[in-house]
PDB file of C-alpha atoms in Angstrom:
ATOM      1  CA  UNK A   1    -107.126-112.842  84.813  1.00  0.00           C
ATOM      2  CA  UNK A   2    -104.057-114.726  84.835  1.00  0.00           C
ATOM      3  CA  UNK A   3    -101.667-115.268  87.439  1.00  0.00           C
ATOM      4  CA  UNK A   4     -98.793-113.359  87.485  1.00  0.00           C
ATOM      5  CA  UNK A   5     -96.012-115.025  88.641  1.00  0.00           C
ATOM      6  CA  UNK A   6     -95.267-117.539  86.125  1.00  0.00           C
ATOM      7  CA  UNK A   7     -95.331-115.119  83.301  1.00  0.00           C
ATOM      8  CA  UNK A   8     -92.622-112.676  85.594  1.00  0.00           C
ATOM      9  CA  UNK A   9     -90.645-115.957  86.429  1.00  0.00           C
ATOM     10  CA  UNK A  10     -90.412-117.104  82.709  1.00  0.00           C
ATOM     11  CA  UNK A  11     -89.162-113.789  81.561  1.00  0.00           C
ATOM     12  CA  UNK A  12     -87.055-112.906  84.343  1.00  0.00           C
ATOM     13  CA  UNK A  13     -85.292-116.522  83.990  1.00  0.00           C
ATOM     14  CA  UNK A  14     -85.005-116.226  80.356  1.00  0.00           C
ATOM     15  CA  UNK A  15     -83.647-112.642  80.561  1.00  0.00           C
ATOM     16  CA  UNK A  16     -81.030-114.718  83.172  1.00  0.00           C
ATOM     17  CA  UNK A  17     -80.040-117.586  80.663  1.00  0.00           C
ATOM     18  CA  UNK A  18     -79.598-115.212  77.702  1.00  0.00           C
ATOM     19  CA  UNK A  19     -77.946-112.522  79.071  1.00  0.00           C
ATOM     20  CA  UNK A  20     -75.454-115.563  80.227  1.00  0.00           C
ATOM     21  CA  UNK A  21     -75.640-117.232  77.230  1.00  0.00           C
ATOM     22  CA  UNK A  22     -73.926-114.307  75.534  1.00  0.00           C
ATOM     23  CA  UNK A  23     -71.046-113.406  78.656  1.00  0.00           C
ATOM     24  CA  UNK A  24     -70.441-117.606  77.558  1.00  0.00           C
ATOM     25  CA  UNK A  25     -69.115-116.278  74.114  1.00  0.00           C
ATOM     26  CA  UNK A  26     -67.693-112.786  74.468  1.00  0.00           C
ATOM     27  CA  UNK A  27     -65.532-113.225  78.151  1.00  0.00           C
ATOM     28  CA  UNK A  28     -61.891-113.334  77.235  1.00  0.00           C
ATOM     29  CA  UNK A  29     -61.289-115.353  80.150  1.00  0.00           C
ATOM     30  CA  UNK A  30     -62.447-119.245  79.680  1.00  0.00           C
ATOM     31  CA  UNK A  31     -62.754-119.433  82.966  1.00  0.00           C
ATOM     32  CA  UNK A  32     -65.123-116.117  82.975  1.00  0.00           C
ATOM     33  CA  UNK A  33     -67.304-118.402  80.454  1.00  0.00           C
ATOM     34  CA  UNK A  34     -67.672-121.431  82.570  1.00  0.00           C
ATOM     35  CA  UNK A  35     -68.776-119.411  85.073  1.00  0.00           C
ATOM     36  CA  UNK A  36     -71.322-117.749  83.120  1.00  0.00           C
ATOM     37  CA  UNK A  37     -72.446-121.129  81.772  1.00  0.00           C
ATOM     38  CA  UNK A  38     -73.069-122.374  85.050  1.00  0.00           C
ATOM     39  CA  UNK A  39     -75.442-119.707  85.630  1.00  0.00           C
ATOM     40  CA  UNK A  40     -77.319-120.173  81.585  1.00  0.00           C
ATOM     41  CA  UNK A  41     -77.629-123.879  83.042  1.00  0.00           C
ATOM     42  CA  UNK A  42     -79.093-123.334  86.472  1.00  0.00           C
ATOM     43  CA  UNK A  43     -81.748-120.929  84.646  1.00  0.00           C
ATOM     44  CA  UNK A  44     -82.669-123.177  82.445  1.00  0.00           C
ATOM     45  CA  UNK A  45     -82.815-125.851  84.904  1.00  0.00           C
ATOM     46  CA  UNK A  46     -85.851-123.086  86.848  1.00  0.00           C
ATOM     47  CA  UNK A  47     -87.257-122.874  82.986  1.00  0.00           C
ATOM     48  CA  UNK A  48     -87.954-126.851  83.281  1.00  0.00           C
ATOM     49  CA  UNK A  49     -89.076-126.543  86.460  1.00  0.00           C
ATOM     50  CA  UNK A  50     -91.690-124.225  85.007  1.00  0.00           C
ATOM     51  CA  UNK A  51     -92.547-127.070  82.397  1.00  0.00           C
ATOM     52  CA  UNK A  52     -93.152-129.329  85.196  1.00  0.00           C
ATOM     53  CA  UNK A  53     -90.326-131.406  84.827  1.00  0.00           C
ATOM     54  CA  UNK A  54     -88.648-131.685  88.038  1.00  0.00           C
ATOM     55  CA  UNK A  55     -86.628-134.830  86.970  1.00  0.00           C
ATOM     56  CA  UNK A  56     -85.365-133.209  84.245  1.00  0.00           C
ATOM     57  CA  UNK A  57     -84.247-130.264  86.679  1.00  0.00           C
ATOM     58  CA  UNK A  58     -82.676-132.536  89.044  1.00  0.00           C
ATOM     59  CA  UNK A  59     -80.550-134.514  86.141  1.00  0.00           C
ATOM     60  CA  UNK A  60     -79.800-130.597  84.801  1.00  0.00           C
ATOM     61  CA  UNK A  61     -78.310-129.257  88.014  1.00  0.00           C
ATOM     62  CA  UNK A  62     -76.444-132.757  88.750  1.00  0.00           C
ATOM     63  CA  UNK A  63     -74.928-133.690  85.449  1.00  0.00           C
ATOM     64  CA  UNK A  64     -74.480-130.573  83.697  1.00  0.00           C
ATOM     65  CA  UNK A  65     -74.210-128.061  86.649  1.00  0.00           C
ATOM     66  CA  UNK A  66     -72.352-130.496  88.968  1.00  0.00           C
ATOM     67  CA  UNK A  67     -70.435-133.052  86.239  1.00  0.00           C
ATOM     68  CA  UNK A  68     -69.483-131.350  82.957  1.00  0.00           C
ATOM     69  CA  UNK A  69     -68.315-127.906  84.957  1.00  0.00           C
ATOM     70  CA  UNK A  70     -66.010-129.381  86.724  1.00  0.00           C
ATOM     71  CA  UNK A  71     -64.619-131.482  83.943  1.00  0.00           C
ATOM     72  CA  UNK A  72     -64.714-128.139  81.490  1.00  0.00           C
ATOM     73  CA  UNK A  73     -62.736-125.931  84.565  1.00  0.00           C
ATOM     74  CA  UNK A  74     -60.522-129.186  85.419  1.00  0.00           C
ATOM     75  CA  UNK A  75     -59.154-129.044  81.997  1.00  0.00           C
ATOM     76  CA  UNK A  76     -59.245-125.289  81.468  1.00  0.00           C
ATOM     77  CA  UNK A  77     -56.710-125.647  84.571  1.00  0.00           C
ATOM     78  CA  UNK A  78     -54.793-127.681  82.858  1.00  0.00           C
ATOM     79  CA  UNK A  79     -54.730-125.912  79.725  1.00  0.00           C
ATOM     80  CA  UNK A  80     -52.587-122.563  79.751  1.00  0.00           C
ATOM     81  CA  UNK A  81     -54.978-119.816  79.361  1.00  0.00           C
ATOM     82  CA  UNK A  82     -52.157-117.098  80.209  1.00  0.00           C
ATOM     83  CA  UNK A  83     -51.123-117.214  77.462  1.00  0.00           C
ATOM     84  CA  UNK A  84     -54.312-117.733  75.638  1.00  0.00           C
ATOM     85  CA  UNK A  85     -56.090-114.711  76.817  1.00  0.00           C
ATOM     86  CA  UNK A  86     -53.045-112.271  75.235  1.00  0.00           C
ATOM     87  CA  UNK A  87     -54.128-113.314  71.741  1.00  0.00           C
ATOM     88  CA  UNK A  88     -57.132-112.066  69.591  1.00  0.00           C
ATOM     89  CA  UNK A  89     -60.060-113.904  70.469  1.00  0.00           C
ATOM     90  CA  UNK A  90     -62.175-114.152  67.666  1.00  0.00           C
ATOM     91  CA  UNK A  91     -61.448-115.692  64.534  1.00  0.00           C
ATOM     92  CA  UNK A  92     -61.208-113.741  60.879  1.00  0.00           C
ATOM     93  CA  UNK A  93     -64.539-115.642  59.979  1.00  0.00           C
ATOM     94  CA  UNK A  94     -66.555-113.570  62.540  1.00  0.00           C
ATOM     95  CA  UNK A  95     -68.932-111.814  60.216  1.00  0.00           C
ATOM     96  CA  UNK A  96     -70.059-114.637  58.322  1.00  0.00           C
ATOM     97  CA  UNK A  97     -70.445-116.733  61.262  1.00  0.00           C
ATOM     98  CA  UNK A  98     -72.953-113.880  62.057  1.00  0.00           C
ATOM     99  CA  UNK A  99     -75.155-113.488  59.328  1.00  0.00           C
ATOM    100  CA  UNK A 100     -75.310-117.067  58.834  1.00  0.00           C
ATOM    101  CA  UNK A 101     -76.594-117.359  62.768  1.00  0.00           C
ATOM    102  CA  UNK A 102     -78.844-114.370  61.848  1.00  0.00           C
ATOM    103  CA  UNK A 103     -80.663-116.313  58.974  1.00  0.00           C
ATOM    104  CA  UNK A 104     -80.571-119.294  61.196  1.00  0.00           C
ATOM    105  CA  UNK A 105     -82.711-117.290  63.731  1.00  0.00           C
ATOM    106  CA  UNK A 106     -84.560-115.576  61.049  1.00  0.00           C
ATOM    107  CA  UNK A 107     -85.668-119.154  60.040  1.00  0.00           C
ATOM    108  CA  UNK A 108     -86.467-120.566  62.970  1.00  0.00           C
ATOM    109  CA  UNK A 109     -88.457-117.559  63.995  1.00  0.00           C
ATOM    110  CA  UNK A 110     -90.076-117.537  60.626  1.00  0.00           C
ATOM    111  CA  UNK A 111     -90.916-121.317  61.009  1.00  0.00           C
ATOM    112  CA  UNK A 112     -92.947-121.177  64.598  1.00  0.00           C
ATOM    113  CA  UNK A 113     -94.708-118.158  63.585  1.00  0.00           C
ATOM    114  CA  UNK A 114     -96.031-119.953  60.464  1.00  0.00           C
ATOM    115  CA  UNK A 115     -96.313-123.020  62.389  1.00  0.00           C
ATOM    116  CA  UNK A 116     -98.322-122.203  65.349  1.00  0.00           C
ATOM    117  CA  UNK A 117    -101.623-123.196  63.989  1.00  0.00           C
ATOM    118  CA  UNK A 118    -100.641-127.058  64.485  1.00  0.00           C
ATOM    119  CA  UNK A 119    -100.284-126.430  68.467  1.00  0.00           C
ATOM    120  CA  UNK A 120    -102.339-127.828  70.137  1.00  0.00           C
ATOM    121  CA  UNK A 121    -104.318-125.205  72.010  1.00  0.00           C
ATOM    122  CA  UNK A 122    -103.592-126.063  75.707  1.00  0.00           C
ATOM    123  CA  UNK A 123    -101.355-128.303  77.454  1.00  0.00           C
ATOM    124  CA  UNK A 124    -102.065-131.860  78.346  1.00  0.00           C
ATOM    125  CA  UNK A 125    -103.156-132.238  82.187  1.00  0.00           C
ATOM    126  CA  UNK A 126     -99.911-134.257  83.433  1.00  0.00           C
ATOM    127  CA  UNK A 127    -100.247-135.136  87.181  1.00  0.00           C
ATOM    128  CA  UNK A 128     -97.797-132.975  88.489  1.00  0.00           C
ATOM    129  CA  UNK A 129     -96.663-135.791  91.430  1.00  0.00           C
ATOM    130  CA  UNK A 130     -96.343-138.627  89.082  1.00  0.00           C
ATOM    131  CA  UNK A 131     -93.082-137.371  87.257  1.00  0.00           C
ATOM    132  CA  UNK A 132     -90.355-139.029  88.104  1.00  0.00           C
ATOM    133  CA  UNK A 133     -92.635-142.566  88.237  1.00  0.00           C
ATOM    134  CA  UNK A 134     -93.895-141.843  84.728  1.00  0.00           C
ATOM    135  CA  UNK A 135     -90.493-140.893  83.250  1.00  0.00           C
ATOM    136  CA  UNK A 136     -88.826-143.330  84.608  1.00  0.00           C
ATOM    137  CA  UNK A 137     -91.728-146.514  83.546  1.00  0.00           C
ATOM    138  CA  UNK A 138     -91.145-144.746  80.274  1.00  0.00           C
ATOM    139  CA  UNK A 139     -87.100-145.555  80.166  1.00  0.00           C
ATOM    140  CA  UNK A 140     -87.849-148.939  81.195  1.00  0.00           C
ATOM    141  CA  UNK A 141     -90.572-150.003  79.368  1.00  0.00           C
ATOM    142  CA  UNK A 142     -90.654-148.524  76.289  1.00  0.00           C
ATOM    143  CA  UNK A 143     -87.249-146.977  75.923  1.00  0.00           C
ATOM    144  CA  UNK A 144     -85.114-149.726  77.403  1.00  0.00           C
ATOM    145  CA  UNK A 145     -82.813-150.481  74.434  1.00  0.00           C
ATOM    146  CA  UNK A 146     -81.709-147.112  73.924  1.00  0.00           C
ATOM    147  CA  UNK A 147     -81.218-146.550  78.085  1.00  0.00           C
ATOM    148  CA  UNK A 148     -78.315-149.585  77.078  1.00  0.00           C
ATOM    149  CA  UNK A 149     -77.146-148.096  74.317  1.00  0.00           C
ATOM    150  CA  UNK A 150     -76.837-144.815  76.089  1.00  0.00           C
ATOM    151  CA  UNK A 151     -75.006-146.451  78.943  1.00  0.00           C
ATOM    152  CA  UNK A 152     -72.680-148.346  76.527  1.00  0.00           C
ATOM    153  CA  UNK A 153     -71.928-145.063  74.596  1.00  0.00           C
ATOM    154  CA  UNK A 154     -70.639-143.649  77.836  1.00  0.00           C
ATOM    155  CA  UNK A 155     -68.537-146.607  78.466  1.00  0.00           C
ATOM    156  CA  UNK A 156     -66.983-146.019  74.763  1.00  0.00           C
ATOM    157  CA  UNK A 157     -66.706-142.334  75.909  1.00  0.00           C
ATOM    158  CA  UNK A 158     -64.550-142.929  79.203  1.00  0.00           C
ATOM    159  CA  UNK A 159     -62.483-145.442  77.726  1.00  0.00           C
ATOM    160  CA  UNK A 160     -61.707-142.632  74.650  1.00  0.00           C
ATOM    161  CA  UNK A 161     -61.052-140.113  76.881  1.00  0.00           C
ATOM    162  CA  UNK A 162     -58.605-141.909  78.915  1.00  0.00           C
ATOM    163  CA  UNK A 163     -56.755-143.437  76.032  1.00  0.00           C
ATOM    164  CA  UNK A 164     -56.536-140.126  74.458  1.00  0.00           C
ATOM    165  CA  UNK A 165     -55.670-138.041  77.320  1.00  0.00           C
ATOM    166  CA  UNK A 166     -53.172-140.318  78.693  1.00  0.00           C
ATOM    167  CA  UNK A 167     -49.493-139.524  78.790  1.00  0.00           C
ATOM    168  CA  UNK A 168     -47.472-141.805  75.700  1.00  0.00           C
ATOM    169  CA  UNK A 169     -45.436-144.185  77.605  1.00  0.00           C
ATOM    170  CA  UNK A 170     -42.188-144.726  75.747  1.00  0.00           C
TER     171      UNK A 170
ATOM    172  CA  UNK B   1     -99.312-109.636  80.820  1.00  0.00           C
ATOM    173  CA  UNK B   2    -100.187-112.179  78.506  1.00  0.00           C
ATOM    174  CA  UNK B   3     -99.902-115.925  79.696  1.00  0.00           C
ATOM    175  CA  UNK B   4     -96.989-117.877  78.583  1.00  0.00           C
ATOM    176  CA  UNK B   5     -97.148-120.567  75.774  1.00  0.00           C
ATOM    177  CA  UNK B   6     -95.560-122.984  74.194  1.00  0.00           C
ATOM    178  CA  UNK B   7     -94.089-120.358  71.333  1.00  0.00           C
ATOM    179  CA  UNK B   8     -92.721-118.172  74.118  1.00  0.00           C
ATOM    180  CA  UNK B   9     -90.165-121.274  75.048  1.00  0.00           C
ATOM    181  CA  UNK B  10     -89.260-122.097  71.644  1.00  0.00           C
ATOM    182  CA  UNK B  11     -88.280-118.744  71.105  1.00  0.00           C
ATOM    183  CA  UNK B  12     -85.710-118.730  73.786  1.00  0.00           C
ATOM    184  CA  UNK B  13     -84.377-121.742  72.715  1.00  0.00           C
ATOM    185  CA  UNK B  14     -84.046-120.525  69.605  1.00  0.00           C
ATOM    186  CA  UNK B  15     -82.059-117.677  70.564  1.00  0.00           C
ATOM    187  CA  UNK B  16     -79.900-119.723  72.716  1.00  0.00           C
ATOM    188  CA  UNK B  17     -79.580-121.543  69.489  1.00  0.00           C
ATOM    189  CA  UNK B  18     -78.239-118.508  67.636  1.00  0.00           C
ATOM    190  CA  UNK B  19     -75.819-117.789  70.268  1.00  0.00           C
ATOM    191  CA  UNK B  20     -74.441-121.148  70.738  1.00  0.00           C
ATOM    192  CA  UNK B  21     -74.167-120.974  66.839  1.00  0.00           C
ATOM    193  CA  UNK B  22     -72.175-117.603  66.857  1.00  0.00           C
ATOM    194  CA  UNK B  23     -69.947-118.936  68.977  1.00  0.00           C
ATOM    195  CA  UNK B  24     -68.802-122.083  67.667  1.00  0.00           C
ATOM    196  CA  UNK B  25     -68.274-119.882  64.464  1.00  0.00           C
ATOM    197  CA  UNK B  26     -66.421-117.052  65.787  1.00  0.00           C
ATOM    198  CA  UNK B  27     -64.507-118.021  68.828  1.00  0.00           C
ATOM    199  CA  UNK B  28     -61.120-119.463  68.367  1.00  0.00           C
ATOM    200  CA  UNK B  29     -60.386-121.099  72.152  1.00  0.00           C
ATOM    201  CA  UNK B  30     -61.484-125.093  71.666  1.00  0.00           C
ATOM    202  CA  UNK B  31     -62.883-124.779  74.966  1.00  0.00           C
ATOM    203  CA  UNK B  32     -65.617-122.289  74.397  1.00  0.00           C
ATOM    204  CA  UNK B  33     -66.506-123.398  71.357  1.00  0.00           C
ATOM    205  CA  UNK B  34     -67.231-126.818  73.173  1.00  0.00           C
ATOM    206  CA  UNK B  35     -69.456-124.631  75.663  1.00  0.00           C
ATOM    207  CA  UNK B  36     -71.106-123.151  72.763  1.00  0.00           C
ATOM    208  CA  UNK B  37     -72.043-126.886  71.482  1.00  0.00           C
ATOM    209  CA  UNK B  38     -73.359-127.061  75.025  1.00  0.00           C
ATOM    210  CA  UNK B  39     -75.473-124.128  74.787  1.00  0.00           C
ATOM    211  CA  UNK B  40     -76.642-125.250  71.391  1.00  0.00           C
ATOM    212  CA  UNK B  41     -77.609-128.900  72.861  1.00  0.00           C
ATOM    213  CA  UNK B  42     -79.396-127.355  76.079  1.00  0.00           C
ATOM    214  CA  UNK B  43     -81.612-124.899  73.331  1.00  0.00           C
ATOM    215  CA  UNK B  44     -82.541-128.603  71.966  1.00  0.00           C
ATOM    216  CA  UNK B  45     -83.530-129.773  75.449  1.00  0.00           C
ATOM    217  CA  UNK B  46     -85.796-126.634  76.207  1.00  0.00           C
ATOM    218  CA  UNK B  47     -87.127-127.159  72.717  1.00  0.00           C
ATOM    219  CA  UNK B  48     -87.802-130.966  73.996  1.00  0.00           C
ATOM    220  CA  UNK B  49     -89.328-130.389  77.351  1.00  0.00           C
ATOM    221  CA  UNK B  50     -91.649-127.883  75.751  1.00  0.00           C
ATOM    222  CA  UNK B  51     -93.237-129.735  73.452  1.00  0.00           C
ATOM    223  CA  UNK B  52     -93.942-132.825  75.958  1.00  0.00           C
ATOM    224  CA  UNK B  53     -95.612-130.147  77.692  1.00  0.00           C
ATOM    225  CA  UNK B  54     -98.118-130.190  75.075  1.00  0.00           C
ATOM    226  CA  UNK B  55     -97.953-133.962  74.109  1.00  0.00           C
ATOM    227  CA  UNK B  56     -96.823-136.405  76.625  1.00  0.00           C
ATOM    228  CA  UNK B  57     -93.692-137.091  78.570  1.00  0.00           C
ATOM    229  CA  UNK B  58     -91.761-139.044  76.018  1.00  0.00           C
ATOM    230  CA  UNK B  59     -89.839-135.217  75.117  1.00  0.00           C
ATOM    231  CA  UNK B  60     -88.598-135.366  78.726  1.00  0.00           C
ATOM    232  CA  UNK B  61     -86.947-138.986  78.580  1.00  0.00           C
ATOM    233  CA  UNK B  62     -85.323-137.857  74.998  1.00  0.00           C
ATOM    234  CA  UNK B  63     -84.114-134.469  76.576  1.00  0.00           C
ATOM    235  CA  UNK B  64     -82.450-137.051  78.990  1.00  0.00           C
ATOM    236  CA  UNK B  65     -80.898-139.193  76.805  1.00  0.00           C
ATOM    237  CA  UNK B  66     -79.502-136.005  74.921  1.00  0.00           C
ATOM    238  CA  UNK B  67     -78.029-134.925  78.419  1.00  0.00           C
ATOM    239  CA  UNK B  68     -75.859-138.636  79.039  1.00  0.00           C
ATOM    240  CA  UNK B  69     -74.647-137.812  75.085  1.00  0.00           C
ATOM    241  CA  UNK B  70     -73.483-134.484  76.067  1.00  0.00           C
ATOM    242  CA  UNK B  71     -71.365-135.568  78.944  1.00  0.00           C
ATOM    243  CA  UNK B  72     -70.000-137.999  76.240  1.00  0.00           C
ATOM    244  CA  UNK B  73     -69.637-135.682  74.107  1.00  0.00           C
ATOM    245  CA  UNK B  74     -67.915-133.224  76.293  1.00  0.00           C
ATOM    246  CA  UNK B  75     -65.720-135.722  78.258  1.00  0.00           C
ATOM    247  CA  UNK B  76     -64.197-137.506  74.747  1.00  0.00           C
ATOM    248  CA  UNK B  77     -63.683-133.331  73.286  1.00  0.00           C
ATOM    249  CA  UNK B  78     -62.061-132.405  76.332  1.00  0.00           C
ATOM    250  CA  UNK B  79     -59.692-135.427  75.957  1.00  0.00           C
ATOM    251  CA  UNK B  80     -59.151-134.050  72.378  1.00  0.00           C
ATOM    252  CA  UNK B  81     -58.184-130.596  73.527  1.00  0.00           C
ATOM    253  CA  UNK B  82     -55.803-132.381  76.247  1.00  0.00           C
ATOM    254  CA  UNK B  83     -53.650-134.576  73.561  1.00  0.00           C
ATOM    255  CA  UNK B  84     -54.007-131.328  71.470  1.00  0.00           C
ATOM    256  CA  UNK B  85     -52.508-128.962  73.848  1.00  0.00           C
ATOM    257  CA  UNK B  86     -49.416-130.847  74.286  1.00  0.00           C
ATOM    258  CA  UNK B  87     -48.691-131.965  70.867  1.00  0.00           C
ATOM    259  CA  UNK B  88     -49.151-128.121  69.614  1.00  0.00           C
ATOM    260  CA  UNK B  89     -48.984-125.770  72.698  1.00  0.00           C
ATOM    261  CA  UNK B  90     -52.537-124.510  72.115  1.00  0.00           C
ATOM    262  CA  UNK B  91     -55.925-124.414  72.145  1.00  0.00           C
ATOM    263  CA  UNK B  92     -56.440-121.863  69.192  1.00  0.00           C
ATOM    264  CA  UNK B  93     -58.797-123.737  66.322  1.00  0.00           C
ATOM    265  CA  UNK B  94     -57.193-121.778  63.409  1.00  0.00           C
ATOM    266  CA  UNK B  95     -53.821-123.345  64.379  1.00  0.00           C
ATOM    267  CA  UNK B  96     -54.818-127.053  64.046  1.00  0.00           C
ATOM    268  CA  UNK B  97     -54.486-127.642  60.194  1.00  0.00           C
ATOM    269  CA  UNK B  98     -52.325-130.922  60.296  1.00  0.00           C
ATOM    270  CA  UNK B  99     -55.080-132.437  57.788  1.00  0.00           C
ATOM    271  CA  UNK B 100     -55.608-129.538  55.741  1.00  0.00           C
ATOM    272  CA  UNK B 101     -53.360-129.676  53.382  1.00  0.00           C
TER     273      UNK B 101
END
C-alpha cells in the first residue's frame, strides 16, 4: 500500500504546470502569458519540493517567480502591446514548428521508455534536513570555479543589458 | 494508484519541453518566445532535480547554475527586444530581417 498523497500531489501539480504551460503560448495578450508563467513556475517550484529539494524551491520562487517576472512584465510595459495584440499571432511556419515538436516528444518519449532499465531501482536515502548544507558544501568545494564564472557571466549580462537598452546620447 | 518514479517526472518535463518548443517556433511576439525558452530551460531543471533524486545532489547545484544563466539570459534578450522596439516599432520576429539579405 502506498501512500496516497504524493502520487495525487504530483499529478494534480503537473496537470497545474501543463495546463499553464500551454495558456504561456496560445494567450494573445503577453501580459495573459506572464501571468500564466508565473503560475507553470510556482508548480514546478511544489514539483521540486516533492524531489526534496527545498533550496532549489526557494531559488525557483525568488529568482524566477520574484526576479525574471517582473523584468519580463517591466518590459512588456514598456513595449506597446496595443498594438501588438491586433495582429495575427502566430507565424506562417506554425505547422512545421508542430510536427517537428511532435517528433521531438515522440523521441524523447521513445528514449526513456527504452531507457528505463539503467534506473536505478529506488532513490538514494538523502537526509531530508541536510539540503541546503549539502548543496551549498557542494558549490563551494567542488563547484567553486564555475559559482565565479557564473557570477562573472551575470556581471557581463547587466553591463549588456544596460549598454544595449540605454537611450543613444547624441 | 501506482507510486511515482523517476520516469513519471521526466515525462512532464518532456512535455513542457514540447511546448516550450512549439512556441518558440510558432509565436511571433519576441517576448513569448523568450518565455517559451524559459519553459524549455525549467523542463531541463525538472529533468535535473530528478535524476539527483536517484544519484546524488550534484543535479540540484547544476539546476542552479542553469537558473543564474537564465536570468542572464533573459535580462541581456529583454535588452535586445528594448533597442529593437525603438529602432523598428515592434516586437514581431518575422519583421526583423536587417541581416537576411
Amino acid at each position: 500500500m502506498t501512500p496516497i498523497a504524493p502520487t495525487f500531489f504530483f499529478y494534480f501539480l503537473s496537470a497545474v504546470a501543463l495546463i499553464s504551460a500551454i495558456l504561456v503560448i496560445t494567450r494573445k495578450n503577453p501580459v495573459h502569458s506572464a501571468l500564466a508563467l508565473i503560475v507553470t513556475l510556482l508548480s514546478l517550484a511544489g514539483l521540486y519540493l516533492m524531489l526534496y529539494a527545498p533550496f532549489v524551491t526557494g531559488v525557483q520562487v525568488i529568482v524566477y517567480a520574484g526576479g525574471i517576472m517582473v523584468l519580463f512584465l517591466f518590459v512588456i510595459m514598456l513595449v506597446n502591446i496595443e498594438r501588438a495584440m491586433k495582429e495575427e499571432e502566430f507565424n506562417k511556419q506554425w505547422i512545421a514548428g508542430l510536427i517537428a515538436s511532435l517528433l521531438l516528444g515522440g523521441l524523447f518519449l521513445a528514449v526513456y521508455f527504452k531507457g528505463r532499465a539503467i534506473f536505478p531501482s529506488e532513490f538514494t536515502k538523502i537526509p531530508e534536513q541536510m539540503n541546503t548544507q549539502q548543496v551549498g558544501m557542494l558549490i563551494f568545494q567542488n563547484y567553486l570555479l564555475p559559482f565565479e564564472i557564473a557570477s562573472l557571466l551575470l556581471l557581463v549580462a547587466i553591463v549588456g543589458a544596460v549598454v544595449m537598452a540605454k537611450k543613444k546620447l547624441s | 494508484m501506482a507510486a511515482i518514479t523517476t520516469l513519471h517526472y521526466l515525462v512532464v518535463a518532456a512535455a513542457l519541453f514540447v511546448i516550450g518548443t512549439v512556441g518558440v517556433l510558432t509565436r511571433r511576439n519576441v517576448v513569448i518566445i523568450l518565455m517559451s525558452i524559459e519553459l524549455i530551460l525549467n523542463a531541463v531543471n525538472l529533468n535535473l532535480v530528478a535524476f539527483s533524486r536517484l544519484w546524488n545532489l550534484q543535479g540540484q547545484v547544476f539546476s542552479i547554475f542553469v537558473i543564474a544563466d537564465a536570468a542572464a539570459e533573459a535580462a541581456v534578450g529583454l535588452g535586445i527586444l528594448i533597442t529593437f522596439f525603438r529602432n523598428k516599432e515592434t516586437v514581431n520576429v518575422d519583421e526583423v530581417d536587417l541581416l537576411k539579405w
